[in-house]
mmCIF file of C-alpha atoms in Angstrom:
data_model
loop_
_atom_site.group_PDB
_atom_site.id
_atom_site.type_symbol
_atom_site.label_atom_id
_atom_site.label_comp_id
_atom_site.label_asym_id
_atom_site.label_seq_id
_atom_site.Cartn_x
_atom_site.Cartn_y
_atom_site.Cartn_z
ATOM 1 C CA MET A 1 83.404 69.465 94.108
ATOM 2 C CA LEU A 2 81.294 68.195 91.405
ATOM 3 C CA THR A 3 80.387 70.360 88.924
ATOM 4 C CA LEU A 4 78.012 69.806 85.800
ATOM 5 C CA SER A 5 80.231 68.816 83.628
ATOM 6 C CA ASP A 6 81.138 65.497 85.304
ATOM 7 C CA PHE A 7 78.016 64.387 84.619
ATOM 8 C CA ASP A 8 78.021 64.663 80.349
ATOM 9 C CA PHE A 9 78.426 61.737 77.987
ATOM 10 C CA PRO A 10 78.621 61.138 73.958
ATOM 11 C CA LEU A 11 75.288 59.603 73.112
ATOM 12 C CA PRO A 12 75.012 59.066 69.441
ATOM 13 C CA PRO A 13 71.438 60.514 68.480
ATOM 14 C CA GLU A 14 70.192 58.036 66.810
ATOM 15 C CA LEU A 15 70.214 55.691 69.943
ATOM 16 C CA ILE A 16 67.328 58.044 71.382
ATOM 17 C CA ALA A 17 64.327 55.887 70.817
ATOM 18 C CA GLN A 18 61.261 57.656 68.603
ATOM 19 C CA THR A 19 58.864 54.853 69.517
ATOM 20 C CA ALA A 20 58.007 51.969 71.986
ATOM 21 C CA LEU A 21 58.263 48.139 71.588
ATOM 22 C CA PRO A 22 54.830 46.622 70.848
ATOM 23 C CA ASP A 23 55.390 44.514 73.564
ATOM 24 C CA ARG A 24 55.983 46.277 76.749
ATOM 25 C CA SER A 25 58.498 43.637 78.155
ATOM 26 C CA ALA A 26 60.498 43.083 75.614
ATOM 27 C CA SER A 27 62.995 46.184 75.716
ATOM 28 C CA ARG A 28 66.527 45.405 77.106
ATOM 29 C CA LEU A 29 67.522 45.090 81.193
ATOM 30 C CA LEU A 30 70.844 46.429 82.282
ATOM 31 C CA VAL A 31 71.539 45.226 85.408
ATOM 32 C CA VAL A 32 74.573 47.229 87.592
ATOM 33 C CA ARG A 33 76.562 44.967 90.255
ATOM 34 C CA THR A 34 79.590 45.195 92.536
ATOM 35 C CA GLY A 35 81.094 42.415 92.501
ATOM 36 C CA ALA A 36 82.786 40.782 95.567
ATOM 37 C CA ASP A 37 86.038 42.502 94.522
ATOM 38 C CA GLY A 38 83.860 45.653 94.233
ATOM 39 C CA ALA A 39 84.990 46.081 90.595
ATOM 40 C CA THR A 40 81.499 46.664 88.558
ATOM 41 C CA GLU A 41 79.620 43.871 86.582
ATOM 42 C CA LEU A 42 76.842 44.228 84.172
ATOM 43 C CA ASP A 43 74.174 41.210 82.850
ATOM 44 C CA ASP A 44 72.617 42.491 79.427
ATOM 45 C CA ARG A 45 69.565 40.747 79.748
ATOM 46 C CA ALA A 46 65.607 41.134 78.548
ATOM 47 C CA PHE A 47 63.427 43.118 80.691
ATOM 48 C CA ALA A 48 61.019 39.923 80.765
ATOM 49 C CA ASP A 49 64.657 38.448 83.448
ATOM 50 C CA LEU A 50 63.652 40.548 85.677
ATOM 51 C CA THR A 51 62.381 38.185 88.153
ATOM 52 C CA ASP A 52 65.848 37.059 88.357
ATOM 53 C CA TYR A 53 67.145 39.597 90.078
ATOM 54 C CA LEU A 54 64.070 39.761 92.953
ATOM 55 C CA ARG A 55 63.763 38.034 95.883
ATOM 56 C CA PRO A 56 60.336 36.865 97.374
ATOM 57 C CA ASN A 57 59.374 39.592 99.857
ATOM 58 C CA ASP A 58 60.789 42.525 98.174
ATOM 59 C CA LEU A 59 58.284 45.134 97.088
ATOM 60 C CA LEU A 60 58.342 47.179 94.009
ATOM 61 C CA VAL A 61 56.936 50.594 94.788
ATOM 62 C CA PHE A 62 55.174 51.968 91.555
ATOM 63 C CA ASN A 63 54.045 55.969 90.622
ATOM 64 C CA ASP A 64 50.437 55.424 89.760
ATOM 65 C CA THR A 65 50.097 58.919 88.224
ATOM 66 C CA ARG A 66 47.819 59.112 84.581
ATOM 67 C CA VAL A 67 49.767 61.744 82.004
ATOM 68 C CA ILE A 68 47.077 64.307 80.568
ATOM 69 C CA LYS A 69 47.164 65.690 77.350
ATOM 70 C CA ALA A 70 48.524 68.842 78.483
ATOM 71 C CA ARG A 71 49.884 70.020 75.603
ATOM 72 C CA PHE A 72 47.736 73.089 73.715
ATOM 73 C CA PHE A 73 48.091 75.294 70.544
ATOM 74 C CA GLY A 74 45.934 78.282 70.612
ATOM 75 C CA GLN A 75 45.821 82.059 69.681
ATOM 76 C CA LYS A 76 45.584 85.537 71.659
ATOM 77 C CA ALA A 77 42.539 87.498 70.858
ATOM 78 C CA SER A 78 44.892 89.907 69.052
ATOM 79 C CA GLY A 79 45.758 86.753 66.740
ATOM 80 C CA GLY A 80 49.086 86.032 67.896
ATOM 81 C CA LYS A 81 49.601 82.346 68.743
ATOM 82 C CA VAL A 82 50.583 80.606 71.729
ATOM 83 C CA GLU A 83 51.406 77.218 73.001
ATOM 84 C CA VAL A 84 50.292 76.227 76.528
ATOM 85 C CA LEU A 85 51.636 73.057 77.974
ATOM 86 C CA VAL A 86 50.213 72.570 81.177
ATOM 87 C CA GLU A 87 51.969 72.279 84.179
ATOM 88 C CA ARG A 88 49.451 71.469 87.372
ATOM 89 C CA VAL A 89 45.642 71.506 87.972
ATOM 90 C CA LEU A 90 45.292 73.380 91.019
ATOM 91 C CA ASP A 91 41.734 73.211 91.052
ATOM 92 C CA ALA A 92 38.435 72.194 89.604
ATOM 93 C CA ASP A 93 38.992 75.172 86.854
ATOM 94 C CA THR A 94 42.589 76.953 87.374
ATOM 95 C CA VAL A 95 45.660 75.407 86.372
ATOM 96 C CA LEU A 96 49.428 76.576 86.295
ATOM 97 C CA ALA A 97 51.172 76.493 82.652
ATOM 98 C CA GLN A 98 53.508 78.027 80.528
ATOM 99 C CA VAL A 99 52.776 79.660 77.906
ATOM 100 C CA ARG A 100 54.442 80.740 74.816
ATOM 101 C CA ALA A 101 53.864 83.366 72.877
ATOM 102 C CA SER A 102 55.589 86.542 71.235
ATOM 103 C CA LYS A 103 54.684 89.081 74.112
ATOM 104 C CA THR A 104 53.621 87.494 77.253
ATOM 105 C CA PRO A 105 49.825 87.527 77.851
ATOM 106 C CA ALA A 106 48.708 90.008 80.600
ATOM 107 C CA GLU A 107 46.041 89.288 83.556
ATOM 108 C CA GLY A 108 42.546 89.464 82.693
ATOM 109 C CA SER A 109 43.055 88.483 78.899
ATOM 110 C CA THR A 110 41.647 85.962 77.200
ATOM 111 C CA LEU A 111 43.077 82.041 75.139
ATOM 112 C CA ARG A 112 41.283 80.460 72.758
ATOM 113 C CA LEU A 113 43.064 76.934 73.150
ATOM 114 C CA ALA A 114 42.424 73.940 70.435
ATOM 115 C CA ASP A 115 39.863 76.173 68.630
ATOM 116 C CA ALA A 116 37.139 75.220 71.123
ATOM 117 C CA PHE A 117 37.000 77.430 74.250
ATOM 118 C CA ASP A 118 38.743 80.171 75.576
ATOM 119 C CA VAL A 119 40.347 80.715 79.635
ATOM 120 C CA THR A 120 41.160 83.387 81.358
ATOM 121 C CA VAL A 121 44.893 84.660 82.010
ATOM 122 C CA GLY A 122 45.393 85.121 86.062
ATOM 123 C CA PRO A 123 48.616 85.828 88.039
ATOM 124 C CA ARG A 124 52.007 84.697 87.589
ATOM 125 C CA VAL A 125 53.416 81.947 89.823
ATOM 126 C CA ASP A 126 57.199 81.967 89.415
ATOM 127 C CA GLN A 127 57.998 80.725 85.469
ATOM 128 C CA PHE A 128 54.137 79.941 84.966
ATOM 129 C CA PHE A 129 50.791 81.527 84.336
ATOM 130 C CA THR A 130 47.596 80.710 85.939
ATOM 131 C CA LEU A 131 44.433 80.005 83.612
ATOM 132 C CA ARG A 132 40.895 79.515 84.258
ATOM 133 C CA PHE A 133 39.060 77.341 82.099
ATOM 134 C CA PRO A 134 35.399 77.686 81.826
ATOM 135 C CA GLU A 135 34.197 74.161 82.518
ATOM 136 C CA PRO A 136 36.248 71.484 84.557
ATOM 137 C CA ALA A 137 39.941 71.918 83.750
ATOM 138 C CA LEU A 138 40.510 67.730 83.279
ATOM 139 C CA ASP A 139 37.401 67.296 81.180
ATOM 140 C CA LEU A 140 38.546 69.634 79.026
ATOM 141 C CA ILE A 141 41.973 68.940 78.447
ATOM 142 C CA GLU A 142 41.198 65.083 77.623
ATOM 143 C CA ARG A 143 38.921 66.138 75.182
ATOM 144 C CA PHE A 144 41.046 68.507 73.270
ATOM 145 C CA GLY A 145 44.263 68.543 74.961
ATOM 146 C CA ARG A 146 47.551 66.971 73.139
ATOM 147 C CA LEU A 147 50.075 64.225 74.297
ATOM 148 C CA PRO A 148 52.421 66.667 75.871
ATOM 149 C CA LEU A 149 55.172 64.107 74.519
ATOM 150 C CA PRO A 150 58.916 64.645 75.756
ATOM 151 C CA PRO A 151 61.429 67.398 74.086
ATOM 152 C CA TYR A 152 63.518 64.725 72.154
ATOM 153 C CA ILE A 153 60.954 62.228 70.679
ATOM 154 C CA THR A 154 60.398 64.487 67.320
ATOM 155 C CA HIS A 155 57.141 62.926 65.971
ATOM 156 C CA ASP A 156 53.383 64.232 66.644
ATOM 157 C CA PRO A 157 51.824 62.182 69.072
ATOM 158 C CA ASP A 158 49.362 59.851 67.440
ATOM 159 C CA ALA A 159 46.522 57.128 68.992
ATOM 160 C CA TYR A 160 50.022 54.727 69.518
ATOM 161 C CA ASP A 161 51.685 57.252 71.629
ATOM 162 C CA GLU A 162 48.592 57.683 73.468
ATOM 163 C CA SER A 163 48.591 54.239 74.754
ATOM 164 C CA ARG A 164 52.123 53.156 75.472
ATOM 165 C CA TYR A 165 53.016 56.360 76.849
ATOM 166 C CA GLN A 166 50.908 55.711 79.944
ATOM 167 C CA THR A 167 51.701 53.033 82.245
ATOM 168 C CA VAL A 168 49.304 49.809 82.449
ATOM 169 C CA TYR A 169 48.546 50.848 85.815
ATOM 170 C CA ALA A 170 47.503 54.839 86.004
ATOM 171 C CA ARG A 171 45.647 55.850 88.112
ATOM 172 C CA HIS A 172 44.958 59.760 88.987
ATOM 173 C CA PRO A 173 45.363 61.898 86.422
ATOM 174 C CA GLY A 174 47.813 65.110 86.260
ATOM 175 C CA ALA A 175 51.383 64.472 85.065
ATOM 176 C CA VAL A 176 52.637 66.183 82.294
ATOM 177 C CA ALA A 177 55.501 63.710 81.439
ATOM 178 C CA ALA A 178 55.269 59.380 82.042
ATOM 179 C CA PRO A 179 57.053 58.010 84.768
ATOM 180 C CA THR A 180 58.613 56.145 82.238
ATOM 181 C CA ALA A 181 60.684 52.896 84.131
ATOM 182 C CA GLY A 182 56.474 51.686 84.261
ATOM 183 C CA LEU A 183 56.441 51.338 81.071
ATOM 184 C CA HIS A 184 58.493 48.243 80.532
ATOM 185 C CA PHE A 185 55.239 46.532 82.767
ATOM 186 C CA ASP A 186 52.717 44.099 81.790
ATOM 187 C CA ASP A 187 49.878 41.916 83.198
ATOM 188 C CA ALA A 188 51.998 39.094 82.033
ATOM 189 C CA LEU A 189 54.779 39.829 84.033
ATOM 190 C CA PHE A 190 53.146 41.135 87.149
ATOM 191 C CA ALA A 191 51.838 37.573 87.043
ATOM 192 C CA ARG A 192 55.865 36.290 87.678
ATOM 193 C CA LEU A 193 56.376 38.744 89.894
ATOM 194 C CA ASP A 194 53.220 37.215 92.279
ATOM 195 C CA ALA A 195 54.292 33.839 91.610
ATOM 196 C CA HIS A 196 58.179 34.845 92.564
ATOM 197 C CA GLY A 197 56.284 36.291 95.676
ATOM 198 C CA VAL A 198 57.537 39.426 94.624
ATOM 199 C CA GLN A 199 55.193 42.397 96.310
ATOM 200 C CA ARG A 200 54.287 45.695 94.493
ATOM 201 C CA ALA A 201 52.877 48.794 96.403
ATOM 202 C CA PHE A 202 51.750 52.056 94.747
ATOM 203 C CA LEU A 203 51.836 55.719 95.472
ATOM 204 C CA THR A 204 51.572 59.368 93.895
ATOM 205 C CA LEU A 205 53.323 61.389 91.989
ATOM 206 C CA HIS A 206 52.382 64.280 89.158
ATOM 207 C CA VAL A 207 55.781 64.419 86.804
ATOM 208 C CA GLY A 208 55.868 68.229 86.145
ATOM 209 C CA ALA A 209 57.688 69.313 82.623
ATOM 210 C CA GLY A 210 60.515 69.898 85.099
ATOM 211 C CA THR A 211 61.709 66.893 84.273
ATOM 212 C CA PHE A 212 62.701 67.744 81.522
ATOM 213 C CA GLN A 213 64.124 71.427 82.642
ATOM 214 C CA PRO A 214 67.809 71.479 81.983
ATOM 215 C CA VAL A 215 70.866 72.262 84.749
ATOM 216 C CA ARG A 216 72.117 75.771 83.557
ATOM 217 C CA THR A 217 75.084 76.592 86.311
ATOM 218 C CA GLU A 218 78.590 74.908 86.443
ATOM 219 C CA ASN A 219 78.047 74.754 90.215
ATOM 220 C CA LEU A 220 74.790 71.994 90.843
ATOM 221 C CA ALA A 221 74.786 74.059 94.537
ATOM 222 C CA GLU A 222 73.475 76.845 92.276
ATOM 223 C CA HIS A 223 70.729 74.904 90.423
ATOM 224 C CA LYS A 224 66.674 75.239 91.687
ATOM 225 C CA MET A 225 64.709 71.235 91.351
ATOM 226 C CA HIS A 226 61.234 72.144 90.087
ATOM 227 C CA SER A 227 57.997 71.200 92.523
ATOM 228 C CA GLU A 228 56.068 68.035 92.167
ATOM 229 C CA TRP A 229 53.436 67.405 94.069
ATOM 230 C CA TYR A 230 52.894 63.688 95.558
ATOM 231 C CA ALA A 231 50.886 60.914 97.423
ATOM 232 C CA ILE A 232 52.436 58.227 100.026
ATOM 233 C CA SER A 233 48.835 56.238 101.097
ATOM 234 C CA GLU A 234 49.139 54.432 104.700
ATOM 235 C CA GLU A 235 48.591 51.681 102.986
ATOM 236 C CA LEU A 236 52.283 51.432 101.368
ATOM 237 C CA ALA A 237 53.633 52.966 104.808
ATOM 238 C CA GLN A 238 52.374 49.777 105.624
ATOM 239 C CA ALA A 239 53.922 47.456 102.875
ATOM 240 C CA VAL A 240 57.342 49.217 103.698
ATOM 241 C CA ARG A 241 57.569 48.302 107.361
ATOM 242 C CA ASP A 242 56.260 44.403 106.241
ATOM 243 C CA THR A 243 58.960 44.327 103.512
ATOM 244 C CA ARG A 244 61.573 45.539 106.642
ATOM 245 C CA ALA A 245 60.431 43.039 108.853
ATOM 246 C CA ALA A 246 60.610 40.242 106.294
ATOM 247 C CA GLY A 247 64.090 41.102 105.782
ATOM 248 C CA GLY A 248 62.704 42.164 101.578
ATOM 249 C CA ARG A 249 64.226 45.402 100.077
ATOM 250 C CA VAL A 250 62.375 48.389 98.709
ATOM 251 C CA ILE A 251 63.148 49.334 94.784
ATOM 252 C CA ALA A 252 61.854 52.022 93.463
ATOM 253 C CA VAL A 253 60.285 52.011 89.776
ATOM 254 C CA GLY A 254 61.323 55.101 87.944
ATOM 255 C CA THR A 255 62.825 58.085 89.618
ATOM 256 C CA THR A 256 59.592 59.520 90.504
ATOM 257 C CA SER A 257 58.964 56.894 93.280
ATOM 258 C CA LEU A 258 62.293 57.308 94.481
ATOM 259 C CA ARG A 259 62.180 61.090 94.735
ATOM 260 C CA ALA A 260 58.493 60.104 96.721
ATOM 261 C CA LEU A 261 59.867 57.598 99.001
ATOM 262 C CA GLU A 262 62.820 59.904 100.134
ATOM 263 C CA SER A 263 60.399 63.008 100.623
ATOM 264 C CA ALA A 264 58.021 61.252 102.634
ATOM 265 C CA ALA A 265 61.533 59.084 104.569
ATOM 266 C CA THR A 266 62.301 60.148 108.222
ATOM 267 C CA PRO A 267 66.462 60.301 108.675
ATOM 268 C CA GLU A 268 65.545 56.995 110.918
ATOM 269 C CA GLY A 269 64.080 55.721 107.451
ATOM 270 C CA GLU A 270 60.406 55.294 108.181
ATOM 271 C CA LEU A 271 58.061 56.233 106.068
ATOM 272 C CA ARG A 272 55.442 58.712 106.440
ATOM 273 C CA ALA A 273 52.116 58.131 104.844
ATOM 274 C CA GLY A 274 50.567 61.745 103.773
ATOM 275 C CA SER A 275 51.016 64.479 100.666
ATOM 276 C CA GLY A 276 52.729 67.393 100.073
ATOM 277 C CA ASP A 277 55.409 68.859 97.092
ATOM 278 C CA THR A 278 58.950 67.741 96.594
ATOM 279 C CA ASP A 279 61.700 69.575 95.194
ATOM 280 C CA ILE A 280 64.201 67.018 96.324
ATOM 281 C CA PHE A 281 67.283 67.809 94.631
ATOM 282 C CA ILE A 282 69.736 64.381 95.135
ATOM 283 C CA THR A 283 73.502 64.583 94.146
ATOM 284 C CA PRO A 284 75.940 62.140 95.096
ATOM 285 C CA GLY A 285 76.812 62.503 98.529
ATOM 286 C CA TYR A 286 73.310 61.796 99.640
ATOM 287 C CA ARG A 287 72.571 59.750 102.661
ATOM 288 C CA PHE A 288 69.591 57.511 101.304
ATOM 289 C CA ARG A 289 67.045 56.357 104.119
ATOM 290 C CA LEU A 290 64.863 53.620 102.055
ATOM 291 C CA VAL A 291 65.761 52.668 99.182
ATOM 292 C CA ASP A 292 67.118 49.771 98.166
ATOM 293 C CA ALA A 293 67.537 49.736 94.563
ATOM 294 C CA LEU A 294 66.118 51.738 91.425
ATOM 295 C CA ILE A 295 64.490 50.399 87.996
ATOM 296 C CA THR A 296 65.336 53.115 86.204
ATOM 297 C CA ASN A 297 65.748 53.959 82.360
ATOM 298 C CA PHE A 298 68.866 55.531 80.746
ATOM 299 C CA HIS A 299 68.728 59.509 81.215
ATOM 300 C CA LEU A 300 69.841 62.252 79.611
ATOM 301 C CA PRO A 301 73.508 63.593 79.355
ATOM 302 C CA LYS A 302 73.845 66.496 82.783
ATOM 303 C CA SER A 303 70.229 66.083 83.795
ATOM 304 C CA THR A 304 69.404 65.778 87.288
ATOM 305 C CA LEU A 305 68.290 62.141 86.535
ATOM 306 C CA LEU A 306 71.325 61.422 86.190
ATOM 307 C CA MET A 307 73.164 62.797 89.438
ATOM 308 C CA LEU A 308 70.369 61.228 91.081
ATOM 309 C CA VAL A 309 71.449 57.340 89.790
ATOM 310 C CA SER A 310 74.649 58.263 90.398
ATOM 311 C CA ALA A 311 73.867 59.462 94.085
ATOM 312 C CA LEU A 312 72.052 55.695 93.857
ATOM 313 C CA ALA A 313 74.632 53.619 92.601
ATOM 314 C CA GLY A 314 78.350 55.930 92.104
ATOM 315 C CA ILE A 315 79.735 57.917 90.108
ATOM 316 C CA GLU A 316 82.004 55.702 88.066
ATOM 317 C CA PRO A 317 79.808 52.781 87.961
ATOM 318 C CA ILE A 318 77.096 54.461 86.304
ATOM 319 C CA ARG A 319 79.627 55.871 83.976
ATOM 320 C CA ILE A 320 80.778 52.381 83.327
ATOM 321 C CA ALA A 321 77.368 51.602 82.621
ATOM 322 C CA TYR A 322 76.371 54.457 79.984
ATOM 323 C CA ARG A 323 79.507 53.693 78.211
ATOM 324 C CA HIS A 324 78.262 49.861 78.053
ATOM 325 C CA ALA A 325 74.846 50.841 76.804
ATOM 326 C CA VAL A 326 76.428 53.250 73.886
ATOM 327 C CA GLU A 327 78.888 50.603 72.420
ATOM 328 C CA GLN A 328 75.755 47.877 72.702
ATOM 329 C CA ARG A 329 73.229 49.753 71.469
ATOM 330 C CA TYR A 330 70.799 50.591 74.409
ATOM 331 C CA ARG A 331 68.390 52.640 73.118
ATOM 332 C CA PHE A 332 67.802 55.471 75.300
ATOM 333 C CA PHE A 333 65.619 58.200 77.098
ATOM 334 C CA SER A 334 61.788 57.453 77.773
ATOM 335 C CA TYR A 335 60.791 55.132 75.426
ATOM 336 C CA GLY A 336 64.333 53.291 75.575
ATOM 337 C CA ASP A 337 65.655 50.300 77.818
ATOM 338 C CA ALA A 338 66.127 50.267 81.606
ATOM 339 C CA MET A 339 68.452 49.332 83.999
ATOM 340 C CA LEU A 340 68.795 47.628 87.586
ATOM 341 C CA LEU A 341 70.807 49.757 90.132
ATOM 342 C CA GLN A 342 71.678 48.514 93.425
ATOM 343 C CA ARG A 343 72.470 51.144 96.412
ATOM 344 C CA GLN A 344 76.147 51.427 96.812
ATOM 345 C CA PRO A 345 76.972 50.921 100.616
#
């Protein structure tokens, strides 16, 4: 039985990328392949070389969610300090949020955020609080909130982050973390992909702060995954059918795209259009229904995302790839370099 410790690895802290490269497609790309003899083969490339590994009629599936300025600092009516991280926008003026304070705020109390407006505390939902905003929540979030950079990025967000911690195709606001595999794509790379005959399509999954939630139990079966909202259009479902008919591959850009695709797939591998919540937890032994390959960044030790990529590419190939990445000084996590992984038979 696999345990949490099976997904640990030593990572020098200086390899955790703190800033994004100015040129999106200038990141490195580690391609992980299985040779004819079954051995793991690694190619060290530039991300701009991605087209060398794609074929006409392959379909890249992107997550077009947009990161919102979900972090607020403020105070309770008593004067006590609070930190709020919006997890999900429920409706026009209500959100679910994490609230950090010296004492749990009471239902019906108010919090002053960004020294600009008051929100009313509503009922709790698990570890989250419902907060009611006095005006449309997304408007106030965009005007007064702060970009919620991941906890391992140590500087305060600035104007550069507000541009670079967002994909060039972000459309639908609602995420509190970026679908970071997509950060490597720019218009010039899209033009090369188009010329190569590679297709692309989009889904939406609003990434929650739970993506950084650590696994706290050695027994993976005891871990409860966070839930995230996703939407699959009929246009995407048709694109997948067309790709299959043309002999192409479905390639997820990022683990969020993969989780949405696998959540919406039937056991027979058909993609169903629609929307809903997913708390799918993909670990080795999972039988993939739809996704053939994955473009992804490097993930945290002992994380659910490291388990996901191990399920797709194989535990030992991922261990080999991560050891190589550390030795070759790849840049890790959200602002880091990328991998291209093939699904193991």
